[in-house]
Tab-separated table of N, CA and C in Angstrom:
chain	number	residue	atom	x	y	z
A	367	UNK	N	-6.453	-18.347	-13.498
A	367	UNK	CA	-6.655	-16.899	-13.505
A	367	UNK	C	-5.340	-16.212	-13.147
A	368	UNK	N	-4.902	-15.200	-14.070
A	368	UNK	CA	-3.526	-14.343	-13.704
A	368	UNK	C	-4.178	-13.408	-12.202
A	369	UNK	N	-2.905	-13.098	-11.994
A	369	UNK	CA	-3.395	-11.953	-10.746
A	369	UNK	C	-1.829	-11.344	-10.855
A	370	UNK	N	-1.835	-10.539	-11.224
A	370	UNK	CA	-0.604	-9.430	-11.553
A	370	UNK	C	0.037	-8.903	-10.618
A	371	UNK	N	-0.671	-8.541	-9.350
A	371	UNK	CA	-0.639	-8.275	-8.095
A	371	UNK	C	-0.328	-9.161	-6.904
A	372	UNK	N	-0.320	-10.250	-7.242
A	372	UNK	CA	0.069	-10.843	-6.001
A	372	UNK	C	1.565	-11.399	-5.974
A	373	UNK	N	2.443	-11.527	-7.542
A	373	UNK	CA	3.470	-11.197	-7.139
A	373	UNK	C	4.037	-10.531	-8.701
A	374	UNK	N	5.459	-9.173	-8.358
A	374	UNK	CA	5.585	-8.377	-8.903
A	374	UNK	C	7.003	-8.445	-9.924
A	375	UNK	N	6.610	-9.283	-11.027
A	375	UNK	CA	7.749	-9.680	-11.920
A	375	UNK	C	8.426	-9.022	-12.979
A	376	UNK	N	9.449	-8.819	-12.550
A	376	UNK	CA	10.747	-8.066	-14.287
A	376	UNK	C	11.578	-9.015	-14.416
A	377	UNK	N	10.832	-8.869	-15.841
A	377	UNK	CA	12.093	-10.214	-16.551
A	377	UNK	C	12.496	-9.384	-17.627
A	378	UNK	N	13.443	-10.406	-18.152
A	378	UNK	CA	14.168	-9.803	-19.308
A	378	UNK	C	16.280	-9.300	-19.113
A	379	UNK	N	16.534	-9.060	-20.267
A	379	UNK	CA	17.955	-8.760	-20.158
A	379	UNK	C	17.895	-7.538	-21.577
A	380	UNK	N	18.716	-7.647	-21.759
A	380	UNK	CA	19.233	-6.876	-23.067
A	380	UNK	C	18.866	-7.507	-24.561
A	381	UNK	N	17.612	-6.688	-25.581
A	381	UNK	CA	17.213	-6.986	-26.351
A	381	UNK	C	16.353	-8.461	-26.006
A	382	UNK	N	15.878	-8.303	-25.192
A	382	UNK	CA	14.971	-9.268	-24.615
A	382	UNK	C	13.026	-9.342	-25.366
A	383	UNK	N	12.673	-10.480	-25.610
A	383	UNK	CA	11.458	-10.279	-26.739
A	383	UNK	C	9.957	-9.471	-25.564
A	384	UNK	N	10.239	-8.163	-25.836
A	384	UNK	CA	9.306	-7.601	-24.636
A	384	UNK	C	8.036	-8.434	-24.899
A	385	UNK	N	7.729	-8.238	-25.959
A	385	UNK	CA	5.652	-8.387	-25.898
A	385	UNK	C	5.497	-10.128	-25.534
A	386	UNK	N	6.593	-10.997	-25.794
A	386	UNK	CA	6.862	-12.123	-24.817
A	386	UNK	C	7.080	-12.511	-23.504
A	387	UNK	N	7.234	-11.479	-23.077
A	387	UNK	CA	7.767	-11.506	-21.202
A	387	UNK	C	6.503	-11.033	-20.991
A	388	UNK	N	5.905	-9.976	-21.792
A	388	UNK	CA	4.763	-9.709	-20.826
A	388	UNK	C	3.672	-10.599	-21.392
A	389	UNK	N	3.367	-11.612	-22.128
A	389	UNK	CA	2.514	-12.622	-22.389
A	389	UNK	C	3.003	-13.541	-21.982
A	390	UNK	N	3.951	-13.713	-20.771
A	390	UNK	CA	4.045	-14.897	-20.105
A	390	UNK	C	3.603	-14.519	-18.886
A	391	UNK	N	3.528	-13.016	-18.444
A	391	UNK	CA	3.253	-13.052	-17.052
A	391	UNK	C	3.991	-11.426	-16.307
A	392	UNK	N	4.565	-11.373	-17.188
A	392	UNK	CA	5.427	-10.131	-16.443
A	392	UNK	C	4.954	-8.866	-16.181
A	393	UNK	N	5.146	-8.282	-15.062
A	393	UNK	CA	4.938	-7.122	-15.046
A	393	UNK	C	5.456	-6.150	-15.704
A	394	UNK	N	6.629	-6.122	-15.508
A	394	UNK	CA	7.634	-4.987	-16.255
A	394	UNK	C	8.519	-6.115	-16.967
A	395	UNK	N	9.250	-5.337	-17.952
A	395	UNK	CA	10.060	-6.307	-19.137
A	395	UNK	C	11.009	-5.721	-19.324
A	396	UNK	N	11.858	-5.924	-20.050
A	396	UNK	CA	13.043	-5.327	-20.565
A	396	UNK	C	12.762	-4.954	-22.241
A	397	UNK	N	13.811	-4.100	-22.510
A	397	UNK	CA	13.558	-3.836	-23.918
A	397	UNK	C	12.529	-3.749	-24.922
A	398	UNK	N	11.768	-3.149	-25.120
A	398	UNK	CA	10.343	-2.590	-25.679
A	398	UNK	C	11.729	-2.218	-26.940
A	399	UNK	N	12.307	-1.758	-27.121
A	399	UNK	CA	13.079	-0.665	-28.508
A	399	UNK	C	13.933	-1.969	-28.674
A	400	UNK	N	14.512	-3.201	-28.225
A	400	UNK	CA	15.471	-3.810	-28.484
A	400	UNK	C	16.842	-3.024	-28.396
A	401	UNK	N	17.136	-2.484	-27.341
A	401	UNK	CA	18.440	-1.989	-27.223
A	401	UNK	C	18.652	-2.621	-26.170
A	402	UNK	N	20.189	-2.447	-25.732
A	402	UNK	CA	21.227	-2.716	-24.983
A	402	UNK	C	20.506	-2.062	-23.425
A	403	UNK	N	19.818	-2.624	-22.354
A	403	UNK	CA	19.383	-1.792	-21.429
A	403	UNK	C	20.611	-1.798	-20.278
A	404	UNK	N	20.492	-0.726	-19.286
A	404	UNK	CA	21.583	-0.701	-18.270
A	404	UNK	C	21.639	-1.305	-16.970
A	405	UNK	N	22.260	-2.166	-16.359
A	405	UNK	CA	22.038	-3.204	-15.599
A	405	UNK	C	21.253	-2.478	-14.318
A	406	UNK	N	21.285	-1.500	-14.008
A	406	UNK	CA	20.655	-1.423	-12.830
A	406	UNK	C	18.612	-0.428	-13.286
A	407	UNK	N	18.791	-0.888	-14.455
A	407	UNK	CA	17.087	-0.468	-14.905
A	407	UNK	C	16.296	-1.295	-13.854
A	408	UNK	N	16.942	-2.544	-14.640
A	408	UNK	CA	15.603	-3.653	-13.851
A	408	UNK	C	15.654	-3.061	-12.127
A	409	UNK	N	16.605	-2.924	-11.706
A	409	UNK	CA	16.756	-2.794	-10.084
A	409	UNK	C	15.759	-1.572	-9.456
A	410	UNK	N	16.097	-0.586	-10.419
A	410	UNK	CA	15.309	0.450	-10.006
A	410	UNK	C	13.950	0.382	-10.329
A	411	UNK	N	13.327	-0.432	-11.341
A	411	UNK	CA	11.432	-0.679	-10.878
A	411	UNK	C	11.153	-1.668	-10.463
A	412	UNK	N	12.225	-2.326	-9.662
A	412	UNK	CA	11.945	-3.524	-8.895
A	412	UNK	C	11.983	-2.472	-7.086
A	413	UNK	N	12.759	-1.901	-7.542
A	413	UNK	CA	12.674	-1.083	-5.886
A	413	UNK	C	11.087	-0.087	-5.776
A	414	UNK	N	11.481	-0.036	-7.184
A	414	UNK	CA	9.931	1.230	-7.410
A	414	UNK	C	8.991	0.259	-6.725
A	415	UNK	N	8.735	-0.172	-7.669
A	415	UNK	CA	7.530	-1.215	-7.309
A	415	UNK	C	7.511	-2.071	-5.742
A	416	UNK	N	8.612	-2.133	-5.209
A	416	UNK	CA	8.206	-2.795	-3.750
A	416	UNK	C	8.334	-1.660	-2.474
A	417	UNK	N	8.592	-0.367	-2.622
A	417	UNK	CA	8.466	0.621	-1.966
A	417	UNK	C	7.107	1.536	-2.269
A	418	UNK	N	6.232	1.153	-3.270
A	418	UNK	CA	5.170	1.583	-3.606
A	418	UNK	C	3.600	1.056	-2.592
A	419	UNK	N	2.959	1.894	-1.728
A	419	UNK	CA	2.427	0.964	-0.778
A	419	UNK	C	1.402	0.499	-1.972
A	420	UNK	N	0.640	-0.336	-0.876
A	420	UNK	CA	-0.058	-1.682	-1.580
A	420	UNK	C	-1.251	-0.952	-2.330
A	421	UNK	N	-1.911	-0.116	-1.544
A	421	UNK	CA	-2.874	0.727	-2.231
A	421	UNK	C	-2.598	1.593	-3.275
A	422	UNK	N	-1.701	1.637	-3.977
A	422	UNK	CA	-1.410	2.665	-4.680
A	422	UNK	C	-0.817	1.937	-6.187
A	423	UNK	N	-0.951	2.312	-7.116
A	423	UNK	CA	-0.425	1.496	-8.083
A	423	UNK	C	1.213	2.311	-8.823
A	424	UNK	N	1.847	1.540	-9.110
A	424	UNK	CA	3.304	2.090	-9.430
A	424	UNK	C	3.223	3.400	-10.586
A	425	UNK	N	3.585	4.527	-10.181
A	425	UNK	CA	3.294	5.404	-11.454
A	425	UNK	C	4.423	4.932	-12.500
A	426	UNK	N	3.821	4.407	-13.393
A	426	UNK	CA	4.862	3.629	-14.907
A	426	UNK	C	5.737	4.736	-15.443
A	427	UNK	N	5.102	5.695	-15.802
A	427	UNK	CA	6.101	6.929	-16.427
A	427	UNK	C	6.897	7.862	-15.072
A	428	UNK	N	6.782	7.651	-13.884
A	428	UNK	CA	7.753	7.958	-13.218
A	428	UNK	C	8.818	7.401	-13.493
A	429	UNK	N	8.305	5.961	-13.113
A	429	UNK	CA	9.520	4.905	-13.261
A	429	UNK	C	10.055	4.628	-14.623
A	430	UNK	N	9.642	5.017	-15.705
A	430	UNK	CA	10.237	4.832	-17.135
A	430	UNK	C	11.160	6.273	-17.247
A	431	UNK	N	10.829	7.363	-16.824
A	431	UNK	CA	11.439	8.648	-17.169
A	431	UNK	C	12.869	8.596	-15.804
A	432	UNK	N	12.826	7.779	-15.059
A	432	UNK	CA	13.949	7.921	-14.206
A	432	UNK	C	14.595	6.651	-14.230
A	433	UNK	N	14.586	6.228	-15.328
A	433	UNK	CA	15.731	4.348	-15.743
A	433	UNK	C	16.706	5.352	-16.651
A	434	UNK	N	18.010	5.055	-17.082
A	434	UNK	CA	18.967	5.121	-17.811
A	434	UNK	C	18.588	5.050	-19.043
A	435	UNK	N	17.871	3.600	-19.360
A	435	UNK	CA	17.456	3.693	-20.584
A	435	UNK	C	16.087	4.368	-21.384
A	436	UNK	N	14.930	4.468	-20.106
A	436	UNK	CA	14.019	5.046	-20.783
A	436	UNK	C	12.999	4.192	-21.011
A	437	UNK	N	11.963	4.886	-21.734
A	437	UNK	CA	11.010	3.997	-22.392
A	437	UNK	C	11.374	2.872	-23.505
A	438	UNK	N	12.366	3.363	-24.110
A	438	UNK	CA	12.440	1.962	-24.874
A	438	UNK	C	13.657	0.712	-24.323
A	439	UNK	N	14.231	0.749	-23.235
A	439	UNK	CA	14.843	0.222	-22.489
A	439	UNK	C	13.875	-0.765	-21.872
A	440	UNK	N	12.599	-0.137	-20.646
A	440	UNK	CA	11.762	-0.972	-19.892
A	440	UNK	C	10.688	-0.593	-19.810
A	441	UNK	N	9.628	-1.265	-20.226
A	441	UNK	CA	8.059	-1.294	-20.425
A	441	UNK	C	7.585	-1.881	-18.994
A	442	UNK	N	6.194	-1.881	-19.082
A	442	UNK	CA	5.190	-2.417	-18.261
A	442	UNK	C	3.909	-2.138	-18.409
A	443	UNK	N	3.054	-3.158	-17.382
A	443	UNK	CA	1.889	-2.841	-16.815
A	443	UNK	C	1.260	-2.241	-15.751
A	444	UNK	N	0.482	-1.898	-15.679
A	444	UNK	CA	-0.496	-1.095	-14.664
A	444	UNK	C	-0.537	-2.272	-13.268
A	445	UNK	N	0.434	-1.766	-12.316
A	445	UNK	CA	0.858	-2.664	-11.186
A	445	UNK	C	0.797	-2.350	-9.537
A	446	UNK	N	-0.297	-3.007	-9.134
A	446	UNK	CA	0.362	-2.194	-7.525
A	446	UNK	C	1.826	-2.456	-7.319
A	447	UNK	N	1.765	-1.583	-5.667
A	447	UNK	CA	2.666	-1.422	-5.315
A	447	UNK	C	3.090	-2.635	-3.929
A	448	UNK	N	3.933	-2.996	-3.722
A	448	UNK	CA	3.703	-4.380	-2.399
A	448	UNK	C	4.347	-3.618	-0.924
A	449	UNK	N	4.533	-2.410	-0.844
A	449	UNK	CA	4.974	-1.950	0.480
A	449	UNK	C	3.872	-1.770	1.633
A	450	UNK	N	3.827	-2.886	2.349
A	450	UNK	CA	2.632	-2.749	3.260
A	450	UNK	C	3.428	-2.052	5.441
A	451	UNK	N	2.629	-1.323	5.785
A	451	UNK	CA	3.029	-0.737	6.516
A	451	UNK	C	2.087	-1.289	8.055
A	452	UNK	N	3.019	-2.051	8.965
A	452	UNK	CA	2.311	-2.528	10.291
A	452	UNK	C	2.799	-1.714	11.551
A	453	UNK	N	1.734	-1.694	12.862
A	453	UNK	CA	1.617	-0.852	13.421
A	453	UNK	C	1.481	-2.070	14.909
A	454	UNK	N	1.552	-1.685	15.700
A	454	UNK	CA	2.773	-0.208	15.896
A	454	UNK	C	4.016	-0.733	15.709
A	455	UNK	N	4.782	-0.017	15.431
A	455	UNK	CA	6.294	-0.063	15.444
A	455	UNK	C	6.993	-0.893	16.414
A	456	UNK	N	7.638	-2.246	16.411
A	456	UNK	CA	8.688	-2.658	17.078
A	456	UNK	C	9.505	-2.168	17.618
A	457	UNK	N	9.490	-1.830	18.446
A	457	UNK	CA	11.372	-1.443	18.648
A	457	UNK	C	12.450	-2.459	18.939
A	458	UNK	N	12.384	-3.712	19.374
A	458	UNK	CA	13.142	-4.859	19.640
A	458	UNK	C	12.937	-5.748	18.803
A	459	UNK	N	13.113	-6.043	18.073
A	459	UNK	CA	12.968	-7.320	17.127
A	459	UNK	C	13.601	-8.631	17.878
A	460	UNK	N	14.304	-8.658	18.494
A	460	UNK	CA	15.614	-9.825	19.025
A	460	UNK	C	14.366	-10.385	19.940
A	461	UNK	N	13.279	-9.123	20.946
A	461	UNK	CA	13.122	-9.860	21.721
A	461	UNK	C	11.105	-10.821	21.094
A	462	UNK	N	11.215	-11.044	20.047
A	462	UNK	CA	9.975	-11.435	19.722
A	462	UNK	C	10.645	-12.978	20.400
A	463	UNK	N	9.525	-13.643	20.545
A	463	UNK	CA	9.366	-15.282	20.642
A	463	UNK	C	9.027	-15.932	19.247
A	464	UNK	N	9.854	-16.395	18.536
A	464	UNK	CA	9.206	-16.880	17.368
A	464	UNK	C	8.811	-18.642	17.461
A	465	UNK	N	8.028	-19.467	17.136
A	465	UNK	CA	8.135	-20.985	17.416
A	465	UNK	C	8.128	-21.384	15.791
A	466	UNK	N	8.596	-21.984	15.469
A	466	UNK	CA	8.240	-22.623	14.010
A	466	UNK	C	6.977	-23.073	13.793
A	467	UNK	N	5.926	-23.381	13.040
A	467	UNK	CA	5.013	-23.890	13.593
A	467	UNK	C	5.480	-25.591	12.418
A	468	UNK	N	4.773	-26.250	12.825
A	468	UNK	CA	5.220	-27.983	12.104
A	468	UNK	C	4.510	-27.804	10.257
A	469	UNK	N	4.628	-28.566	9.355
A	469	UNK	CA	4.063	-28.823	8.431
A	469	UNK	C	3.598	-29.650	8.268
């Protein structure tokens, strides 16, 4: 069984076979138009998507209307978001106790 959501994949490069990336698994893809996309597309709905909290699903045409290249640059699917938010707030991190636990 796929689960789309449990982890949040962009594949692809430049002129990359979209409707193939996303029938292997992908969330978002590269190149839907077969053009030349701009290296930091993928980066920016990879940030979209992991700053998006968990309840909420990634708005696609936000994130397509604010890439360089656009809609025919980077496609996708209907994806949550993985930013989950814990409480209360740390303020010391240094002083947690961590133990490994064995395998």
């Amino acid at each position: 069984e796929r689960n789309f959501d449990a982890l949040t994949i962009v594949a692809g490069a430049c002129q990359s076979h979209f409707e193939a990336l996303l029938g292997a698994g992908a969330n978002f893809a590269s190149s839907p138009g077969r053009i030349l996309i701009h290296a930091l597309d993928p980066v920016y709905v990879a940030a979209k998507s992991s700053f998006t909290p968990i309840r909420d699903t990634v708005n696609l045409s936000e994130v397509l209307n604010n890439t360089i290249s656009g809609n025919q640059g980077i496609g996708g699917i209907e994806t949550r978001g993985s930013f989950r938010i814990g409480m209360p707030r740390l303020q010391n991190l240094s002083a947690l106790k961590v133990t490994p636990s064995a395998i």
